[in-house]
CSV table of C-alpha atoms in Angstrom, one decimal:
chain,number,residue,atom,x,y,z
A,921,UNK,CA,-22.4,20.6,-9.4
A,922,UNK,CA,-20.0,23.1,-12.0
A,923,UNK,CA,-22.2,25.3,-13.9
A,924,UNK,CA,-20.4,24.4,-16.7
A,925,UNK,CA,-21.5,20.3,-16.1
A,926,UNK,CA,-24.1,19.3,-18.6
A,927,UNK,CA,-26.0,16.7,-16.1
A,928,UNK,CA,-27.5,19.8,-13.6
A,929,UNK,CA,-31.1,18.2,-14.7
A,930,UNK,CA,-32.6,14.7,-14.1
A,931,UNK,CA,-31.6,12.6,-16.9
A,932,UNK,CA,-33.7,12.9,-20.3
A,933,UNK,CA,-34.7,9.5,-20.8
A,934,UNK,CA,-36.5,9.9,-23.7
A,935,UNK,CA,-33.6,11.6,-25.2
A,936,UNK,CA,-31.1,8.9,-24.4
A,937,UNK,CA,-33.5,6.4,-26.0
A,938,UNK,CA,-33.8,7.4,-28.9
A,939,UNK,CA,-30.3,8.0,-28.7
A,940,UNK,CA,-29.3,4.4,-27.4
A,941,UNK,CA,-32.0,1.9,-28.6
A,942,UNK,CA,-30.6,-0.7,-26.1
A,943,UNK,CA,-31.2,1.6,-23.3
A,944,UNK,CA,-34.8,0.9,-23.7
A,945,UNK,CA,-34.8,-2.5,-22.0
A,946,UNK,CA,-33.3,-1.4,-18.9
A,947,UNK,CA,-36.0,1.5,-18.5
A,948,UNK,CA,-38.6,1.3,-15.7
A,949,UNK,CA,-41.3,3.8,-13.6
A,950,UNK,CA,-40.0,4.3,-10.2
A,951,UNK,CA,-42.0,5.0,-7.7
A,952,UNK,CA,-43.0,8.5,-8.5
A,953,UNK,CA,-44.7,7.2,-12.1
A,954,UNK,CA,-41.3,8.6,-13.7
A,955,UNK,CA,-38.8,6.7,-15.7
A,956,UNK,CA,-35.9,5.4,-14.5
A,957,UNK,CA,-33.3,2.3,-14.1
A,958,UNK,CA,-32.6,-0.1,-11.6
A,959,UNK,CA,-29.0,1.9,-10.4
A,960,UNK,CA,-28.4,-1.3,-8.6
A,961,UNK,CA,-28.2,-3.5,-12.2
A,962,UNK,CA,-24.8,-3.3,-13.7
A,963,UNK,CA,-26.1,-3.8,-17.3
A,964,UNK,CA,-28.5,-1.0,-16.6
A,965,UNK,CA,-25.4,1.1,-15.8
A,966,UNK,CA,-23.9,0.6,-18.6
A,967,UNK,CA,-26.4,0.9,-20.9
A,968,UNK,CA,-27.0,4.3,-19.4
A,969,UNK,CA,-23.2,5.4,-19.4
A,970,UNK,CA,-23.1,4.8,-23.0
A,971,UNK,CA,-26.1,6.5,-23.4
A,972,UNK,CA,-24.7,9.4,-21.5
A,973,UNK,CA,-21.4,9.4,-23.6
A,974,UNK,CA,-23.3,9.3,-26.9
A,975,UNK,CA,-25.3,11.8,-26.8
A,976,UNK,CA,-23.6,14.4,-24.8
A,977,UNK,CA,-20.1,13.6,-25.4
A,978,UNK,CA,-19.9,12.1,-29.0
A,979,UNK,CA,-18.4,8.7,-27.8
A,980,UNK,CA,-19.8,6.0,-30.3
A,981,UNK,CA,-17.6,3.1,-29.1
A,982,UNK,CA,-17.4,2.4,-25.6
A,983,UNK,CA,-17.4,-0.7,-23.2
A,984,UNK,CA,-16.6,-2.7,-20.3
A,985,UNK,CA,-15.0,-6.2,-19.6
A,986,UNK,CA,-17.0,-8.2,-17.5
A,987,UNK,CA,-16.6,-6.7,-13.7
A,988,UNK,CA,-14.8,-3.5,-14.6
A,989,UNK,CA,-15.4,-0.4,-13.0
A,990,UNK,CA,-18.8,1.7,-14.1
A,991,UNK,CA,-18.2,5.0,-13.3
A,992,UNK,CA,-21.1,7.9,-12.6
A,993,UNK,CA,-20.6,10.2,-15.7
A,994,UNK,CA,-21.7,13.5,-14.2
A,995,UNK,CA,-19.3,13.1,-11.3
A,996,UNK,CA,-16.5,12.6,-13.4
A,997,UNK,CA,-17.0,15.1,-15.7
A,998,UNK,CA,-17.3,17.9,-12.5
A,999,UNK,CA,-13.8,16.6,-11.4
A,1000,UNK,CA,-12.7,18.0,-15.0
A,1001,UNK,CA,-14.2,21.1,-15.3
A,1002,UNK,CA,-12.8,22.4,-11.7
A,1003,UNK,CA,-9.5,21.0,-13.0
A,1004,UNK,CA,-9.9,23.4,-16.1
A,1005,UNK,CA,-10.7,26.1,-13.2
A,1006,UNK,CA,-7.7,25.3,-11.5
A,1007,UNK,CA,-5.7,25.3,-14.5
A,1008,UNK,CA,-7.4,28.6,-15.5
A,1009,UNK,CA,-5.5,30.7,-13.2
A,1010,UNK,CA,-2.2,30.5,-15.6
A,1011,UNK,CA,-2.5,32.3,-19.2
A,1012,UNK,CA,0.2,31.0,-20.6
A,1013,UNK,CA,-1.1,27.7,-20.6
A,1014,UNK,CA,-2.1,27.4,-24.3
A,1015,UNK,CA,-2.4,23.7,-25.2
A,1016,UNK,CA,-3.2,21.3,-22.4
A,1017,UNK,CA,-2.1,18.2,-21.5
A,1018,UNK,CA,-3.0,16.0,-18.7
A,1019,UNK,CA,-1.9,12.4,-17.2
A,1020,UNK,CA,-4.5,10.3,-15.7
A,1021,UNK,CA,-3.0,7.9,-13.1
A,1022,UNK,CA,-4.8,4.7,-12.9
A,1023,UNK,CA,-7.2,5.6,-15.7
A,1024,UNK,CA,-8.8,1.6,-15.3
A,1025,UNK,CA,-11.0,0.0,-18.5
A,1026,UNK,CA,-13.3,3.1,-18.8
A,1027,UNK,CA,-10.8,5.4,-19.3
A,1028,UNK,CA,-13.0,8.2,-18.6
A,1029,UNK,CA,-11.2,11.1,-17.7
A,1030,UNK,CA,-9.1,10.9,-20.8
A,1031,UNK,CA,-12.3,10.7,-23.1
A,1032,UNK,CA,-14.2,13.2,-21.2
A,1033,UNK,CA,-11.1,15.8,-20.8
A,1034,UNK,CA,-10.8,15.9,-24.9
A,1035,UNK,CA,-14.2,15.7,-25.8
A,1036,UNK,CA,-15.0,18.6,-23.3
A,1037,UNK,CA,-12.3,20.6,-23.5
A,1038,UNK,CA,-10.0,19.5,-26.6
A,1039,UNK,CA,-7.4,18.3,-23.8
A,1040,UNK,CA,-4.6,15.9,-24.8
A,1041,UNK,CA,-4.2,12.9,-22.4
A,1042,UNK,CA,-2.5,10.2,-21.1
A,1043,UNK,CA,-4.0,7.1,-18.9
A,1044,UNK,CA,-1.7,4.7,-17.2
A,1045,UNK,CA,-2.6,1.4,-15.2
A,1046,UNK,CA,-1.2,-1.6,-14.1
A,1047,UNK,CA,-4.0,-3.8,-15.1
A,1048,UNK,CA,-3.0,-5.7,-18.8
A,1049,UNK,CA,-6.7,-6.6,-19.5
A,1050,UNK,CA,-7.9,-3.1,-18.3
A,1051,UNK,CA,-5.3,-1.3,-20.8
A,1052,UNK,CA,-6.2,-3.3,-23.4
A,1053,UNK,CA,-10.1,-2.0,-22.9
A,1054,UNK,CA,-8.5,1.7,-22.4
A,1055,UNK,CA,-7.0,1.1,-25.4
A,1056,UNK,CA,-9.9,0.3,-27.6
A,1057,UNK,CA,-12.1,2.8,-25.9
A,1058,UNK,CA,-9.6,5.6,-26.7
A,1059,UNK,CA,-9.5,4.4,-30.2
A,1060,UNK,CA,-11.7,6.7,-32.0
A,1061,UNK,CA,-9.8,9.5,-30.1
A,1062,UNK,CA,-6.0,8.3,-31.0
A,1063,UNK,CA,-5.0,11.8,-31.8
A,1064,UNK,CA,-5.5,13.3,-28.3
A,1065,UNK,CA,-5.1,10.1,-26.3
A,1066,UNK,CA,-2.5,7.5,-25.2
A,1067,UNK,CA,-2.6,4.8,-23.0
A,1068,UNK,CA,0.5,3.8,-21.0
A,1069,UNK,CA,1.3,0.6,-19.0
A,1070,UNK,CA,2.3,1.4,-15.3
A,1071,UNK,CA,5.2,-1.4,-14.1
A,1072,UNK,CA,5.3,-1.5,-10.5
A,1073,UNK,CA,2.8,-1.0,-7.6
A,1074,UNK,CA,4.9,0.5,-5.6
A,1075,UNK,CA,5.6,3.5,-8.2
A,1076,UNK,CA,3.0,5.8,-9.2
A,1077,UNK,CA,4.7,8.2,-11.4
A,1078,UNK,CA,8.4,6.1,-12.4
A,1079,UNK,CA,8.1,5.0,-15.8
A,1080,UNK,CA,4.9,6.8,-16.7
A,1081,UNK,CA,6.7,10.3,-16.7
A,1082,UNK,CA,9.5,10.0,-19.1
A,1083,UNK,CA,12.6,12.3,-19.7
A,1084,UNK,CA,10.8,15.6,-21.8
A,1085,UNK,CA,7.4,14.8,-20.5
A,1086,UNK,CA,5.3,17.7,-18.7
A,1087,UNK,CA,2.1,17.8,-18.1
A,1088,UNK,CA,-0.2,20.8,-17.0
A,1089,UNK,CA,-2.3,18.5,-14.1
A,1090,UNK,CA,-2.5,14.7,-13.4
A,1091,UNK,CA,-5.5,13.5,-12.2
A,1092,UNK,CA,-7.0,10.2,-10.0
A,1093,UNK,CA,-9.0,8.4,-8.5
A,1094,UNK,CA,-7.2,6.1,-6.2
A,1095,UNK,CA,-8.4,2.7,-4.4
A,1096,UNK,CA,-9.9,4.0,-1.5
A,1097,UNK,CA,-10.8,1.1,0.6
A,1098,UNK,CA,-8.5,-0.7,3.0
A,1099,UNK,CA,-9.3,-3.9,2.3
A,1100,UNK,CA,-11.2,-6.3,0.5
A,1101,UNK,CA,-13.7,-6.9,3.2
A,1102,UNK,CA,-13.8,-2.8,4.1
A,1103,UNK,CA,-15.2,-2.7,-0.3
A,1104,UNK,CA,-17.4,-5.1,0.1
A,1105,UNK,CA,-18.9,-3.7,3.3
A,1106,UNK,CA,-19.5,-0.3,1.6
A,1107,UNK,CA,-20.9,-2.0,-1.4
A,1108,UNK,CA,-23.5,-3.4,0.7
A,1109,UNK,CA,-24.5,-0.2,2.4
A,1110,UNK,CA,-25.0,0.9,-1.1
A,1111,UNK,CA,-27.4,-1.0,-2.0
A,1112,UNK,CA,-29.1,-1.2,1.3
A,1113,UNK,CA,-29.0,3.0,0.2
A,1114,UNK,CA,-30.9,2.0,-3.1
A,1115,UNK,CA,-33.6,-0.2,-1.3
A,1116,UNK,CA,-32.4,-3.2,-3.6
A,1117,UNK,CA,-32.2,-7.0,-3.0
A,1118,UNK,CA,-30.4,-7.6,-6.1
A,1119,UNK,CA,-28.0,-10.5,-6.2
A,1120,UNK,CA,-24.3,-8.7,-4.7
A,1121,UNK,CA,-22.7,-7.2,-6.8
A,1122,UNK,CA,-19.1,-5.4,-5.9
A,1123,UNK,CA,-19.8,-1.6,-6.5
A,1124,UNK,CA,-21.1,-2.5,-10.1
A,1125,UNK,CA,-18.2,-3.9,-11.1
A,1126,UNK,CA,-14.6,-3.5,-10.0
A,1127,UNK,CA,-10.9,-5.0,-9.9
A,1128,UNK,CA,-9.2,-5.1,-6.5
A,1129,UNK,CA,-6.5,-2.8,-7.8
A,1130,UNK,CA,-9.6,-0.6,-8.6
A,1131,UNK,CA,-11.5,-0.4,-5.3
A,1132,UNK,CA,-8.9,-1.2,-2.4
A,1133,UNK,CA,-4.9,-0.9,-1.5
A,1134,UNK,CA,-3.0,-1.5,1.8
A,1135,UNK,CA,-3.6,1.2,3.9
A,1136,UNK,CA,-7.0,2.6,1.7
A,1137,UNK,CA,-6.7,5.8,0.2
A,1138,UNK,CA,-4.8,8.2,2.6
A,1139,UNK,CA,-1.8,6.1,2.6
A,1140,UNK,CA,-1.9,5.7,-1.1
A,1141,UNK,CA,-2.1,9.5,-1.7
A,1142,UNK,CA,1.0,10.2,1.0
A,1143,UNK,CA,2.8,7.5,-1.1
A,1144,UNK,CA,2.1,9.8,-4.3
A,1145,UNK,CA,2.9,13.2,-2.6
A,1146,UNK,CA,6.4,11.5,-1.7
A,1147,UNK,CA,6.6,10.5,-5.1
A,1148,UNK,CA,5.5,13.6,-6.8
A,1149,UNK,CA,8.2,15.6,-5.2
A,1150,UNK,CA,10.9,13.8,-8.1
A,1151,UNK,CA,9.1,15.0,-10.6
A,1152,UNK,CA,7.7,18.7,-9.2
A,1153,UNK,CA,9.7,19.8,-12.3
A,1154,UNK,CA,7.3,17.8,-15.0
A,1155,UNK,CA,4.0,18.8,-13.8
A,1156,UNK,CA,2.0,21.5,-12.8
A,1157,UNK,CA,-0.6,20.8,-10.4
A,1158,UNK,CA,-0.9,17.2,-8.9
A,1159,UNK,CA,-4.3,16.4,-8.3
A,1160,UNK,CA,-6.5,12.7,-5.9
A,1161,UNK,CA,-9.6,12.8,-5.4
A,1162,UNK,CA,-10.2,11.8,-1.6
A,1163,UNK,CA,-13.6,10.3,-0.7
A,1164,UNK,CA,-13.4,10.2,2.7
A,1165,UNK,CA,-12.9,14.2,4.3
A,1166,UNK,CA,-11.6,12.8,7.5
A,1167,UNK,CA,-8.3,11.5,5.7
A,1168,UNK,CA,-7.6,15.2,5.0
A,1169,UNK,CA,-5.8,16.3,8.1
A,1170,UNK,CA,-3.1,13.4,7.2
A,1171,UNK,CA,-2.9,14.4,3.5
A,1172,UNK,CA,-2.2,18.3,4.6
A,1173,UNK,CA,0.4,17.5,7.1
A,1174,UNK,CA,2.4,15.3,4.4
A,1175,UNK,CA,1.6,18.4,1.7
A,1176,UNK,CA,2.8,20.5,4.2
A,1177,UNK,CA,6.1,18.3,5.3
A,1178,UNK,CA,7.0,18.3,1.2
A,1179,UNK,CA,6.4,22.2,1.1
A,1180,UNK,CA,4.3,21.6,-1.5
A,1181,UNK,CA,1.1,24.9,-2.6
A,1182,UNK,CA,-1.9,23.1,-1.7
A,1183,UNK,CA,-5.6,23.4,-1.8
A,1184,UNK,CA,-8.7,21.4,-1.4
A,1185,UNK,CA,-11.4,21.7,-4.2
A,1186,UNK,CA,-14.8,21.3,-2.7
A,1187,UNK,CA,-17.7,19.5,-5.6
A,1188,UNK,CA,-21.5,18.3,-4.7
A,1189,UNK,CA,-23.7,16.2,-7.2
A,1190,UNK,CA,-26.9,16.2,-5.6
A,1191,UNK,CA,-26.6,14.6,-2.5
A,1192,UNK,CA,-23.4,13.2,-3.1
A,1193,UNK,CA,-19.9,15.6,-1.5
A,1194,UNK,CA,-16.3,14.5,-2.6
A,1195,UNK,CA,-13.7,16.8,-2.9
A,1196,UNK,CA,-10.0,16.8,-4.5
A,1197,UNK,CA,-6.4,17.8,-3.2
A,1198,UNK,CA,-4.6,19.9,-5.9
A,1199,UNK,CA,-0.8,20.6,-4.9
A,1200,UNK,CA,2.2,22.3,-7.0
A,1201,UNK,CA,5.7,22.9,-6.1
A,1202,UNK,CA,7.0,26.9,-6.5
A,1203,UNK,CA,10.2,27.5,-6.5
């Protein structure tokens, strides 16, 4: 995990309690005698995320429509601090401002990138019902965030970058299964993972646009390197996260064919390895 992540030690329950009264109902001892949640009990998730946001990151309004995506707070806060490394390499960088693509209901990388680091941000997505939760979850943070509304699959940047925009980095976490039946295959090898027998759930919530696209993830992120090279002017690092390492080799060749700078930031939480591609254009 960053050194600079706040979420190196096991989650303070207490803390997050007395933080988050309705957190209390979801606690339980695991199997060690210590508390914990049941990771495979959406509510539980979100009572914890909002916990999480609370007290470390000052969010006081935040929630989900029913079957929205619950992301892991720790991860996504490392994906932001190694873009702050990343975008710590150029001094004359003085007042960032960053354009998450697909940024879903949570709209967590916006929140987290301005209550960490004072960044300014835009989310797009495609999804009406998950703008409109972006929308109100970014309220209480209208002066550093805005929430855009994406108008065709097929483009990921068209109509989101407008004439005069730049942005120092963009950031995303794209659909990275193939198919519906490929999501709901790793879903269940999750929960085999937390020795549950909870009622199914799809990866504690999620949209189709959220969790899977034709071609899963590695075509999705050579569609945006194509795309990115129209507007190599308006941004300075282009940044995917890529889940699976063995789509890599495909993603460099197409960097390579658009003679783009590239690199591949490595980032562990606990157990857990992902990884992001981060690629500029120098004239």
């Amino acid at each position: 995990m960053h050194p600079k992540n706040l979420h190196h030690a096991p989650y303070d329950f207490q803390t997050l309690k007395n933080c988050f009264e309705p957190l209390v109902e979801f606690i339980i001892l695991n199997k060690f005698n210590v508390e914990s949640i049941d990771f495979s009990n959406p509510d539980a998730v979100l009572a914890l995320n909002k916990a999480l946001l609370k007290h470390h990151y000052k969010v006081h309004s935040w929630s989900l429509p029913k079957g929205y995506l619950c992301p892991p707070i720790p991860g996504r806060a490392d994906y932001i601090h190694h873009i702050a490394d990343l975008l710590s390499s150029d001094p004359t960088i003085k007042k960032v401002k960053g354009l998450d693509i697909g940024t879903g209901a949570n709209c967590i990388y916006p929140i987290l990138a301005t209550q960490i680091y004072g960044w300014h941000m835009i989310g797009s997505d495609i999804d009406l019902t998950a703008i409109s939760a972006a929308q109100q979850n970014a309220a209480e943070f209208k002066e550093h965030i805005q929430i855009r509304a994406q108008e065709s699959n097929a483009d990921i940047f068209n109509g989101i970058i407008k004439e005069g925009d730049y942005f120092d980095f963009t950031i995303c976490n794209p659909p990275f299964h193939a198919s519906e039946k490929e999501a709901y295959a790793g879903t269940r090898r999750k929960l085999k993972n937390l020795h549950t027998h909870a009622d199914f759930k799809l990866n504690f919530g999620g949209q189709a646009n959220e969790l899977w696209c034709n071609g899963g993830e590695a075509l999705f992120i050579k569609r945006m390197i194509k795309q990115s090279l129209l507007f190599k002017k308006q941004v300075g690092w282009f940044t995917c996260l890529v889940s699976k390492s063995e789509n890599l080799p495909k993603i460099h060749k197409q960097l390579r064919k658009a003679n783009a700078h590239y690199k591949t930031v490595e980032m562990e939480q606990g157990n857990k390895k992902s990884r992001f591609i981060a690629w500029q254009f120098i004239a």
